[in-house]
Amino acid sequence: MKSASIQHDNGHSRRRWALAAASALAMAGMALTACTPGPATEKQAVAEPGHWAEQLIEGLDHPWAMTWLPNGDMLITERPGRLRVVRNGVLDPKPIEGTPEVLNTSIFDGLLDVKPDPDFASNQTLFFTFVTGTDSARTGSILKARLDGHTLVDQKVIFSTSAPAPPGGPSIMRILFMPDKTMLVGVGSGGQGSRGMVQRLDNQSGKIIHLNRDGSAVANGPFSKEAGARPELWAIGFRNSAGIALGSDGNVWTIDIGPKGGDELNLVKPGGNYGWPLVSWGFDYSGRAMSDMQDGPDFVDPVAVWSPSRAPGDLMEYSGDRFPQWRGDFFASELMGHVLRRLRVQDGKVVQEEALLSDLRERIRSAAMGPDGYIYVITDSAKGRLLRLRPGKPDKAESGRVAKPYALPSGGNMVEDFARRGVYQEKYTQVLFAFKYDEAKAKTLFGQNCSSCHSAGSFTTGEIGPDLNGVAKRRSGSLPGFAYSAALRDPKTAVQWDHDSLVAFIANPQSYYPGTKMMTAPIDDLETLLQITAFLEKTEPGKAGR
């Protein structure tokens, strides 16, 4: 499908020029301010509405989502696996008992979203998204449980993703209840390494799925007549739908996290294909463009695209009375942008943007409108805060509750900044930060895990699998004479072998690319994966082997 923004015969050449210019700027280290799929978005001057941030709670351990119960209590999930209660502005020091055990070895894992059942007043039921499994095989699940006093009881996992996610990206994210009490759930693509899964219909990676409250697929889904398609699929082609919101007009909106740039605001319709990774404005972390196309007849264009990456964390529409001038506007929390972004959408275009809370210099994970009509935000940190946005200015009695800015490290050192916030303290990130290539160790690990089938570097004994010399510079399924799986051959699901896709494939090829026949067992040690990948990246075509 084409967007209405493609109105001129030279649209494709304009996009190719824009991509080339963006690539040149990115390679030169220059920041792009905004990018739209077509004519530039109008940016209007924004009058200062008058607002201030009230700090309600501090010391939350990586809060991820918040919601309210009919009695006014607020629930907050903490990614390490705790569910907290806030009553009358006071945090209960004792977490709710009975939360599920979660995998928490990366910043993408843990206990994530929480939503009350639409009939919570009568059934006391809550729904959670969370991650289990291992570093190399991470499963996203939905838990249904009843809140009995201070304990979760009658727990049941009602849904789990069919293909595990590799190291490096989300596996499951937000829940949105629809007016008919069914739920839409955003499932992450698992990061760069499993992007070949997104355009396939036999899994949930990079999809929005439509479920009943018992976890079954809503009948007659938009892909139900497609051969081999999962029945729960509702829309496809997303990288990571960090936020999903129902607009007052009944439309479903998502905000999608791009890689290095390419964050998207999408108006989502059932059956739509939103393009990732075949069309994208984003760049791989190596600096190359993710795609040489930014639109196509089979894909729905985003409403807006942003580069460099803002890393959106959530999306909401404001409908309250505390800020009448913002009614109907969307708000996106931003992790890299360190702001709460207000977006006004008219006629399918973002016509106005405003960055709020920029003086706080906080990674904002989520934003939500409370029952009182105020806007609440939670910050992503080992000492996370719950803040409330209020109109006007604080009076003298309220001055002590004004949220103070986060103290950035001198010199703007990002690694030090993350360390202070405790953002990247999990095992996965620590291994990445500490990794050093050890040629002797890498050769040993390759020999133990891969050389019986593959040639690479000094190894020339492989007789079964393709020669891996220069693999990091070619597309999957491209060497003649080998029986590749259909997923590796199909242009829609084949991958360009780069660092992330190699790590994912080596970790668990049978899961990420079903049909691939390999003798080795899945590798769950990240250090091993990184050493083997680095070894392959240093090989060259024709150096050895066939």
mmCIF file of C-alpha atoms in Angstrom, residues 272-431:
data_model
loop_
_atom_site.group_PDB
_atom_site.id
_atom_site.type_symbol
_atom_site.label_atom_id
_atom_site.label_comp_id
_atom_site.label_asym_id
_atom_site.label_seq_id
_atom_site.Cartn_x
_atom_site.Cartn_y
_atom_site.Cartn_z
ATOM 1 C CA GLY A 272 -1.244 -3.936 7.225
ATOM 2 C CA ASN A 273 2.440 -4.578 6.540
ATOM 3 C CA TYR A 274 4.609 -1.757 7.905
ATOM 4 C CA GLY A 275 7.734 -2.799 6.091
ATOM 5 C CA TRP A 276 10.512 -3.683 8.529
ATOM 6 C CA PRO A 277 13.172 -4.583 7.547
ATOM 7 C CA LEU A 278 12.542 -4.373 3.790
ATOM 8 C CA VAL A 279 11.766 -0.660 3.886
ATOM 9 C CA SER A 280 13.252 1.594 6.540
ATOM 10 C CA TRP A 281 14.723 5.031 7.137
ATOM 11 C CA GLY A 282 17.045 3.574 9.768
ATOM 12 C CA PHE A 283 20.709 2.675 9.681
ATOM 13 C CA ASP A 284 22.459 -0.409 10.966
ATOM 14 C CA TYR A 285 24.782 0.231 13.898
ATOM 15 C CA SER A 286 27.688 -0.219 11.487
ATOM 16 C CA GLY A 287 26.496 2.919 9.670
ATOM 17 C CA ARG A 288 25.077 1.310 6.517
ATOM 18 C CA ALA A 289 21.467 1.942 5.517
ATOM 19 C CA MET A 290 19.128 -0.846 6.619
ATOM 20 C CA SER A 291 17.378 -0.740 3.251
ATOM 21 C CA ASP A 292 17.777 0.970 -0.098
ATOM 22 C CA MET A 293 13.985 1.431 -0.192
ATOM 23 C CA GLN A 294 11.812 3.586 2.053
ATOM 24 C CA ASP A 295 8.432 2.719 0.538
ATOM 25 C CA GLY A 296 6.808 0.171 -1.725
ATOM 26 C CA PRO A 297 3.406 -0.893 -3.046
ATOM 27 C CA ASP A 298 3.091 -3.693 -0.466
ATOM 28 C CA PHE A 299 3.793 -1.562 2.594
ATOM 29 C CA VAL A 300 2.028 1.097 4.662
ATOM 30 C CA ASP A 301 4.005 4.304 5.084
ATOM 31 C CA PRO A 302 4.522 5.657 8.606
ATOM 32 C CA VAL A 303 2.850 8.906 9.610
ATOM 33 C CA ALA A 304 6.223 10.261 10.778
ATOM 34 C CA VAL A 305 9.835 9.093 10.958
ATOM 35 C CA TRP A 306 12.605 10.495 13.149
ATOM 36 C CA SER A 307 16.401 10.405 12.904
ATOM 37 C CA PRO A 308 18.616 10.235 14.853
ATOM 38 C CA SER A 309 16.962 7.714 17.108
ATOM 39 C CA ARG A 310 14.887 8.982 20.011
ATOM 40 C CA ALA A 311 14.282 5.450 21.347
ATOM 41 C CA PRO A 312 10.582 5.867 22.201
ATOM 42 C CA GLY A 313 9.390 3.872 25.181
ATOM 43 C CA ASP A 314 5.600 4.249 25.171
ATOM 44 C CA LEU A 315 2.680 6.088 23.565
ATOM 45 C CA MET A 316 -0.542 7.576 24.959
ATOM 46 C CA GLU A 317 -3.288 9.953 23.859
ATOM 47 C CA TYR A 318 -4.330 12.639 26.340
ATOM 48 C CA SER A 319 -8.071 12.963 26.950
ATOM 49 C CA GLY A 320 -8.251 14.683 30.345
ATOM 50 C CA ASP A 321 -9.277 18.112 31.621
ATOM 51 C CA ARG A 322 -6.129 19.213 33.463
ATOM 52 C CA PHE A 323 -4.483 20.256 30.190
ATOM 53 C CA PRO A 324 -7.401 21.133 27.900
ATOM 54 C CA GLN A 325 -5.057 22.645 25.315
ATOM 55 C CA TRP A 326 -3.473 19.186 24.850
ATOM 56 C CA ARG A 327 -6.659 17.155 24.589
ATOM 57 C CA GLY A 328 -6.370 14.750 21.656
ATOM 58 C CA ASP A 329 -2.562 15.052 21.450
ATOM 59 C CA PHE A 330 -0.262 12.046 21.651
ATOM 60 C CA PHE A 331 2.609 11.789 24.125
ATOM 61 C CA ALA A 332 5.644 9.601 23.505
ATOM 62 C CA SER A 333 8.165 8.861 26.221
ATOM 63 C CA GLU A 334 11.779 8.842 25.023
ATOM 64 C CA LEU A 335 14.790 7.015 26.397
ATOM 65 C CA MET A 336 17.551 8.489 24.242
ATOM 66 C CA GLY A 337 15.756 11.803 23.749
ATOM 67 C CA HIS A 338 15.356 12.255 27.538
ATOM 68 C CA VAL A 339 12.019 14.030 27.028
ATOM 69 C CA LEU A 340 8.297 13.505 26.975
ATOM 70 C CA ARG A 341 7.352 14.348 23.383
ATOM 71 C CA ARG A 342 3.960 15.903 22.636
ATOM 72 C CA LEU A 343 2.687 15.179 19.110
ATOM 73 C CA ARG A 344 -0.321 16.815 17.467
ATOM 74 C CA VAL A 345 -1.642 14.836 14.510
ATOM 75 C CA GLN A 346 -4.032 16.321 11.965
ATOM 76 C CA ASP A 347 -5.146 14.745 8.698
ATOM 77 C CA GLY A 348 -2.621 11.963 9.035
ATOM 78 C CA LYS A 349 0.376 14.243 9.631
ATOM 79 C CA VAL A 350 2.310 15.365 12.685
ATOM 80 C CA VAL A 351 1.795 19.121 12.529
ATOM 81 C CA GLN A 352 3.209 20.081 15.919
ATOM 82 C CA GLU A 353 5.851 18.741 18.297
ATOM 83 C CA GLU A 354 6.941 19.853 21.731
ATOM 84 C CA ALA A 355 9.643 18.416 23.986
ATOM 85 C CA LEU A 356 8.553 18.423 27.642
ATOM 86 C CA LEU A 357 10.650 17.715 30.755
ATOM 87 C CA SER A 358 13.908 18.182 28.833
ATOM 88 C CA ASP A 359 15.439 19.983 31.823
ATOM 89 C CA LEU A 360 15.190 16.789 33.893
ATOM 90 C CA ARG A 361 17.645 14.897 31.620
ATOM 91 C CA GLU A 362 15.911 11.597 32.401
ATOM 92 C CA ARG A 363 15.364 8.420 30.357
ATOM 93 C CA ILE A 364 11.564 8.371 30.321
ATOM 94 C CA ARG A 365 10.266 4.829 30.043
ATOM 95 C CA SER A 366 6.516 5.310 30.102
ATOM 96 C CA ALA A 367 3.786 7.942 30.295
ATOM 97 C CA ALA A 368 0.129 7.522 31.216
ATOM 98 C CA MET A 369 -2.880 9.641 32.090
ATOM 99 C CA GLY A 370 -4.122 9.020 35.619
ATOM 100 C CA PRO A 371 -7.747 8.942 36.772
ATOM 101 C CA ASP A 372 -7.204 12.488 38.068
ATOM 102 C CA GLY A 373 -6.398 13.767 34.563
ATOM 103 C CA TYR A 374 -2.722 14.439 35.293
ATOM 104 C CA ILE A 375 0.074 12.963 33.190
ATOM 105 C CA TYR A 376 2.356 10.540 35.030
ATOM 106 C CA VAL A 377 5.796 9.400 33.876
ATOM 107 C CA ILE A 378 8.289 6.842 35.144
ATOM 108 C CA THR A 379 12.025 7.054 34.520
ATOM 109 C CA ASP A 380 14.332 4.213 33.503
ATOM 110 C CA SER A 381 16.994 3.883 36.164
ATOM 111 C CA ALA A 382 18.115 1.724 39.058
ATOM 112 C CA LYS A 383 16.774 4.652 41.103
ATOM 113 C CA GLY A 384 13.768 5.358 38.935
ATOM 114 C CA ARG A 385 11.271 8.096 39.715
ATOM 115 C CA LEU A 386 7.517 8.499 39.446
ATOM 116 C CA LEU A 387 6.696 12.038 38.353
ATOM 117 C CA ARG A 388 3.440 13.879 37.789
ATOM 118 C CA LEU A 389 3.061 16.666 35.251
ATOM 119 C CA ARG A 390 0.917 19.501 36.606
ATOM 120 C CA PRO A 391 -0.321 22.709 34.983
ATOM 121 C CA GLY A 392 0.719 26.193 36.011
ATOM 122 C CA LYS A 393 3.475 26.836 38.532
ATOM 123 C CA PRO A 394 4.049 25.329 41.987
ATOM 124 C CA ASP A 395 3.003 27.463 44.934
ATOM 125 C CA LYS A 396 5.260 28.021 47.902
ATOM 126 C CA ALA A 397 4.022 24.952 49.751
ATOM 127 C CA GLU A 398 4.670 22.773 46.683
ATOM 128 C CA SER A 399 8.167 24.053 45.907
ATOM 129 C CA GLY A 400 9.825 21.217 47.810
ATOM 130 C CA ARG A 401 8.159 18.662 45.568
ATOM 131 C CA VAL A 402 9.495 20.023 42.284
ATOM 132 C CA ALA A 403 11.507 17.320 40.511
ATOM 133 C CA LYS A 404 15.182 18.183 40.340
ATOM 134 C CA PRO A 405 17.269 17.585 37.198
ATOM 135 C CA TYR A 406 19.385 14.465 36.978
ATOM 136 C CA ALA A 407 23.087 15.259 37.440
ATOM 137 C CA LEU A 408 24.917 14.301 34.252
ATOM 138 C CA PRO A 409 28.571 13.243 34.423
ATOM 139 C CA SER A 410 31.093 15.837 33.338
ATOM 140 C CA GLY A 411 32.281 15.556 29.752
ATOM 141 C CA GLY A 412 29.111 13.885 28.521
ATOM 142 C CA ASN A 413 30.512 10.340 28.772
ATOM 143 C CA MET A 414 27.598 8.105 27.745
ATOM 144 C CA VAL A 415 28.989 4.909 29.243
ATOM 145 C CA GLU A 416 29.556 6.647 32.570
ATOM 146 C CA ASP A 417 26.077 8.138 32.355
ATOM 147 C CA PHE A 418 24.509 4.696 31.841
ATOM 148 C CA ALA A 419 26.613 3.268 34.655
ATOM 149 C CA ARG A 420 25.401 5.967 37.050
ATOM 150 C CA ARG A 421 21.810 5.302 36.116
ATOM 151 C CA GLY A 422 22.329 1.558 36.459
ATOM 152 C CA VAL A 423 20.732 1.154 33.042
ATOM 153 C CA TYR A 424 23.183 -1.364 31.602
ATOM 154 C CA GLN A 425 24.172 -3.335 34.663
ATOM 155 C CA GLU A 426 22.738 -6.671 33.438
ATOM 156 C CA LYS A 427 24.990 -9.558 32.454
ATOM 157 C CA TYR A 428 24.371 -9.212 28.708
ATOM 158 C CA THR A 429 25.511 -5.605 28.529
ATOM 159 C CA GLN A 430 28.433 -6.113 30.861
ATOM 160 C CA VAL A 431 29.747 -8.884 28.604
#
